[in-house]
XYZ file of C-alpha atoms in Angstrom:
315
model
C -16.216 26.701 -37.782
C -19.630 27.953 -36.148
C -18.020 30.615 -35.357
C -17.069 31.969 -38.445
C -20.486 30.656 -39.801
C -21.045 33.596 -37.477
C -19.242 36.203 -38.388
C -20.003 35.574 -42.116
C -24.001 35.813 -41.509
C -23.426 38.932 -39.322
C -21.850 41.083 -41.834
C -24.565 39.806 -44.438
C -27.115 40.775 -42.627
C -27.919 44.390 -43.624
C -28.417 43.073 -46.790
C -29.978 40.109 -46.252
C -31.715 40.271 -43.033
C -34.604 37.359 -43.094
C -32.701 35.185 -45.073
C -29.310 35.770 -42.824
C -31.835 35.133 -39.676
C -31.593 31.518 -39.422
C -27.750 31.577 -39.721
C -27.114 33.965 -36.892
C -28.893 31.664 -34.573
C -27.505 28.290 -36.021
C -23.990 30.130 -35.408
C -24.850 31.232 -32.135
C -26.338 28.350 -30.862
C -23.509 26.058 -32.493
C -20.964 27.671 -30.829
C -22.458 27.715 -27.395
C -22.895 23.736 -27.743
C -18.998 23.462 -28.948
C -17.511 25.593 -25.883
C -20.259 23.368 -23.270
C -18.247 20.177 -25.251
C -15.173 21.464 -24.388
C -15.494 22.824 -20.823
C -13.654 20.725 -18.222
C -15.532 19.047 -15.651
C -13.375 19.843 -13.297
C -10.068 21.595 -12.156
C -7.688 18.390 -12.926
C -8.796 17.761 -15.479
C -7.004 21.269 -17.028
C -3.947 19.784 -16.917
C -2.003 19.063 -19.747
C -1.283 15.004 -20.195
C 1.972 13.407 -21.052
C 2.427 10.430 -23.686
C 1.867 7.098 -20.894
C 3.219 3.692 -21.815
C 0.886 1.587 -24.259
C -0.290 5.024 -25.847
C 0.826 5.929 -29.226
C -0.194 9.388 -30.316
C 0.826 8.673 -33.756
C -1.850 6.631 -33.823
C -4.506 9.237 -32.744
C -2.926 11.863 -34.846
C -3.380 9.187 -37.630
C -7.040 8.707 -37.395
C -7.808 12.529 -37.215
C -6.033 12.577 -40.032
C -7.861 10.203 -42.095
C -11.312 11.641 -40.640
C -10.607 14.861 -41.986
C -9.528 14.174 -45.571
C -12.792 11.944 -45.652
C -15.168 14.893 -44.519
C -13.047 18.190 -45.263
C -11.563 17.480 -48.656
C -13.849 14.759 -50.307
C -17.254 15.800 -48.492
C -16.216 19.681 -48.900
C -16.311 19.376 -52.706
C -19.636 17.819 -53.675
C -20.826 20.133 -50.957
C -19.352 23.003 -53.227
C -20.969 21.626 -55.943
C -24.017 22.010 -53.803
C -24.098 25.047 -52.979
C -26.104 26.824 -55.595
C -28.543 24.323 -55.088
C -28.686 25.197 -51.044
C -28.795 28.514 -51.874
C -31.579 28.560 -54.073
C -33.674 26.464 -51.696
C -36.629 28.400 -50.191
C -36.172 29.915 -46.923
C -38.299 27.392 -44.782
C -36.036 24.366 -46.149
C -32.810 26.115 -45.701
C -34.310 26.877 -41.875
C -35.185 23.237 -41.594
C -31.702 22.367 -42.683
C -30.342 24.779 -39.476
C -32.359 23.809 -36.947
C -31.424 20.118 -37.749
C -27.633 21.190 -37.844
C -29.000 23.123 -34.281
C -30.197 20.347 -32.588
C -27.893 17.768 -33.499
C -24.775 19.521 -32.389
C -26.356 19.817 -29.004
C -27.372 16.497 -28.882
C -24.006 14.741 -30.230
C -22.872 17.123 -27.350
C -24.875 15.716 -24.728
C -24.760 12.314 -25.774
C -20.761 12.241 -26.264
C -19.735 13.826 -23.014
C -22.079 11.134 -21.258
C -20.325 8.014 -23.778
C -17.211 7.983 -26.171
C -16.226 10.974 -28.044
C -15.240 8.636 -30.547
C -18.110 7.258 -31.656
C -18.946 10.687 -33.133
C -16.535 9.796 -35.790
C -18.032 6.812 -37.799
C -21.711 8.711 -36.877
C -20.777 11.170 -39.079
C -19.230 9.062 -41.743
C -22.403 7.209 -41.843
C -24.918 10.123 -41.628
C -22.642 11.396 -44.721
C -22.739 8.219 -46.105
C -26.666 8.105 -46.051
C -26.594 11.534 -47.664
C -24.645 10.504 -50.587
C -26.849 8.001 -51.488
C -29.938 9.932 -51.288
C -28.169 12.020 -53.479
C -27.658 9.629 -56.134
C -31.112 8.871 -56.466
C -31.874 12.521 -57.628
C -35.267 12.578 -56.673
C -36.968 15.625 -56.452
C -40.145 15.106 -53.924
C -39.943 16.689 -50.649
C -39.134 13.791 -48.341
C -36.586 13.094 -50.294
C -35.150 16.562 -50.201
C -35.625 16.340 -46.586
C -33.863 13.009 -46.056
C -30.727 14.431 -47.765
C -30.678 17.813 -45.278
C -31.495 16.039 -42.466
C -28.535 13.475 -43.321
C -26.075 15.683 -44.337
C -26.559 18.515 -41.856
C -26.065 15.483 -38.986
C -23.594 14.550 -40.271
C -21.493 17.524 -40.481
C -22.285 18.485 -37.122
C -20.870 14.990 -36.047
C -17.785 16.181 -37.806
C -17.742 19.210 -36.880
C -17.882 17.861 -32.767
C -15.513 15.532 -33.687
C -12.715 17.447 -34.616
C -13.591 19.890 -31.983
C -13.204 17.263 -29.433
C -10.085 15.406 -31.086
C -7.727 19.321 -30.981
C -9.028 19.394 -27.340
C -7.570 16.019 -26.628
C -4.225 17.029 -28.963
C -4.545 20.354 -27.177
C -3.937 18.525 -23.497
C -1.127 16.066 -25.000
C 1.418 18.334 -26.668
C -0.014 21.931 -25.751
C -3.271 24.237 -26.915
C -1.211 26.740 -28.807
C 0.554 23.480 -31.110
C -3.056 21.523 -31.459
C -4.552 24.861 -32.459
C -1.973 25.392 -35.344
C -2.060 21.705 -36.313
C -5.908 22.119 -36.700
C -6.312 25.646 -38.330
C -3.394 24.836 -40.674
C -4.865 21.487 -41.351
C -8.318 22.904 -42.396
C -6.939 25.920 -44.108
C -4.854 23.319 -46.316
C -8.154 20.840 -47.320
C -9.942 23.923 -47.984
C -7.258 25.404 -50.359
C -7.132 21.784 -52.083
C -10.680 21.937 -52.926
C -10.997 25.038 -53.937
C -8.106 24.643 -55.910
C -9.921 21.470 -57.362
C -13.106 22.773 -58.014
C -11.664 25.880 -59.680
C -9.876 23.856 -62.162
C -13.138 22.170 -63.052
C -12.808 18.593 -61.209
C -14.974 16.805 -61.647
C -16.661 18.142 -64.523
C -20.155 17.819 -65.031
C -20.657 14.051 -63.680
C -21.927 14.841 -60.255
C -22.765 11.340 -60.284
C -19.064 10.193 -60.275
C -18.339 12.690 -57.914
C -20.705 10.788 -55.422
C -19.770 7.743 -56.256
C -16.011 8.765 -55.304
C -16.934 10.130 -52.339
C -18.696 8.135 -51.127
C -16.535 4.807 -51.449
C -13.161 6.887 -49.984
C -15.798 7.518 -46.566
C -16.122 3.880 -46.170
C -12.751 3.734 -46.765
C -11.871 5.385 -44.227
C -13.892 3.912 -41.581
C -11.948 0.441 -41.116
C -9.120 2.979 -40.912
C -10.632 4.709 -37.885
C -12.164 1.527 -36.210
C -8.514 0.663 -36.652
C -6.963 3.476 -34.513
C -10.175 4.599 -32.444
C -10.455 7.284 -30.258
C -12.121 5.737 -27.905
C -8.869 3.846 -26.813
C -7.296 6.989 -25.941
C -10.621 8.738 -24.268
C -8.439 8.064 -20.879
C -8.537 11.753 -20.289
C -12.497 11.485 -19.893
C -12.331 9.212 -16.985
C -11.883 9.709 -12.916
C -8.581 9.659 -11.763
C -9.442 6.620 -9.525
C -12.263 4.244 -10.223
C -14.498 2.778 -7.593
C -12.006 -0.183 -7.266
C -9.432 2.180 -6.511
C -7.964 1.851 -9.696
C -6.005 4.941 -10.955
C -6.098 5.798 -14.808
C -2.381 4.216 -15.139
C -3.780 1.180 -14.514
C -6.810 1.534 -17.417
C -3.893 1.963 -20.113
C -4.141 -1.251 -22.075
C -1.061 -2.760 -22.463
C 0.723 -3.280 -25.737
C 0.201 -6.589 -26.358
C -3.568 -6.232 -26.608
C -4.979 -5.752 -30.021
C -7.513 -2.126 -30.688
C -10.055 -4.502 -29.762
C -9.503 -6.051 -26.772
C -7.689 -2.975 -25.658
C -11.695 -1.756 -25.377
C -12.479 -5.009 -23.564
C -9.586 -4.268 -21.161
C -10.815 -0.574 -20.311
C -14.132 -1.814 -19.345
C -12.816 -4.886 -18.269
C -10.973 -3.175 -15.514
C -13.959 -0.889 -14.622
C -16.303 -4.244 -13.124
C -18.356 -4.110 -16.645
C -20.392 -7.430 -16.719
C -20.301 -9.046 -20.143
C -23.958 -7.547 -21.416
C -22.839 -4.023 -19.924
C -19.541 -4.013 -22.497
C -21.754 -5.499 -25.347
C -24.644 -2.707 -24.900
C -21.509 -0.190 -24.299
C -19.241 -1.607 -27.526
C -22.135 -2.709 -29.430
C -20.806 -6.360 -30.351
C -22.381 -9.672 -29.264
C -21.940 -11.354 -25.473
C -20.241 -13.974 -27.596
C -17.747 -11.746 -29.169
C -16.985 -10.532 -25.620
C -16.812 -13.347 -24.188
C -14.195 -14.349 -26.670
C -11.948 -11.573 -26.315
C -12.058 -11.531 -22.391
C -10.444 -14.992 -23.058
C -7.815 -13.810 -25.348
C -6.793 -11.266 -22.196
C -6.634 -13.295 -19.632
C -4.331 -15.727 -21.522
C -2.126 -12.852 -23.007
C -2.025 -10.985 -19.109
C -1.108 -14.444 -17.807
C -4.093 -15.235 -15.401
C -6.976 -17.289 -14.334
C -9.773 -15.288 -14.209
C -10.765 -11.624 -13.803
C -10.568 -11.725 -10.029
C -6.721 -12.516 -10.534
C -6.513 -9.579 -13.246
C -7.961 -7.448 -10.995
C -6.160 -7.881 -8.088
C -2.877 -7.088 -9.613
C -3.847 -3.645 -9.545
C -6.388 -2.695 -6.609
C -4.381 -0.934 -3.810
C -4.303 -2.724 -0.466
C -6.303 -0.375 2.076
């Protein structure tokens, strides 16, 4: 996507050379943050994984799925219908806009390689979400104006990591060349629909509506992803062996655990305290307590000592 943001500004820019300016670096500078998300760590990490026991890709595949049709096909249209608006905007907003766009892909970047991938996900339904709603107010003073590029340019460079990240991950489970198709053919289908859409003049002229629908199928989909998170699956982001000598096998939550004490179990069965998975999973001490309850009972054992020792390796 940044880089055909790219190649788009480049050819414009005999034409169009101050105004083109700012797009040839957000382009640039977007792309170089997407290839530093993707680049292994480390030489093992290169190899392609197979489907392990308590994993479902369906699931996975399921929640991309829904992400995209929320931000491609619903967000992509009132975009479109922003467009001339965007366009029209003087040069030092639409720079603004980049440089936000800039710095928060190379942020999300940082910040997701260090955490879970899949948080970007509901960050950018949110940011999006934000967006919309300034949008509805139709304000016309500046901060206002700002608010609603500052929230919609983060949140499509949320989306944009996102998806990045999510072929990468589909890319090591069934194969680059089949995760690239699924992806390019994906987009290339969302982006016919709403052209397709808008050329056949939906939804009129009641941009209001239009935000109104958008905005309530984003929060639709978010229960949807919280559902089937990513960040059950981000097994491929950790060391082959923990500290306790645990291997990734042993991390896979088993299939009796429910999406959310499946993300108790992971950290669970890293030595988090209780307050380390609450800061980590944002949910009350309470909440974790309860669930670290529900795991114990459901694994069969007495405490987290017992869990634990099932797996460490004798030395």
């Amino acid at each position: 996507m940044a880089g055909a943001n790219l190649v788009y500004a480049t050819i414009n820019i005999p034409r169009m050379m101050p105004e083109k300016g700012p797009m040839v670096m957000l382009g640039m500078l977007a792309l170089a943050g997407v290839f530093a998300f993707q680049a292994p760590c480390s030489s093992e990490e290169t190899e392609e994984l197979s489907p392990r026991k308590g994993h479902d890709p369906a699931k996975t595949i399921k929640a991309l799925a829904a992400f995209v049709l929320a931000i491609y096909f619903v967000g992509g249209i009132w975009y479109h219908f922003f467009a001339m608006k965007l366009s029209a905007a003087p040069l030092w907003e639409t720079t603004i806009g980049s440089l936000i766009y800039v710095g928060a892909i190379i942020f999300l970047a940082f910040l997701a390689r260090r955490g879970q991938p899949g948080n970007l996900a509901p960050y950018s339904l949110s940011a999006l979400g934000v967006g919309l709603l300034i949008a509805l107010t139709g304000s016309g003073r500046t901060i206002i104006e700002l608010s609603f590029h500052a929230a919609l340019n983060l949140g499509f460079a949320a989306a944009d990591l996102f998806f990045w990240y999510a072929l990468w991950f589909l890319g090591r489970l069934y194969g680059s060349r089949r995760a690239f198709g699924l992806g390019l053919g994906y987009s290339l289908l969302l982006i016919a629909l709403s052209v397709i859409l808008s050329a056949i003049g939906w939804p009129g002229d009641s941009p209001s509506m239009l935000f109104i629908t958008a905005l309530t199928l984003l929060f639709l989909a978010v229960p949807f992803i919280f559902r089937y998170p990513f960040q059950l699956f981000n097994l491929a982001s950790l060391k082959d062996e923990t500290e306790s000598g645990l291997t990734v096998a042993d991390l896979t939550p088993p299939d009796i655990l429910t999406p959310s004490e499946s993300r108790i179990y992971i950290q669970l069965m890293q030595g988090a305290s209780d307050t380390e998975m609450a800061d980590e999973l944002f949910i009350s001490k309470h909440t974790v307590k309860f669930h670290v309850r529900n795991i114990l009972r459901k694994m069969e054992v007495k405490n987290r000592k017992e869990l634990l020792s099932r797996h460490i390796k004798p030395e």
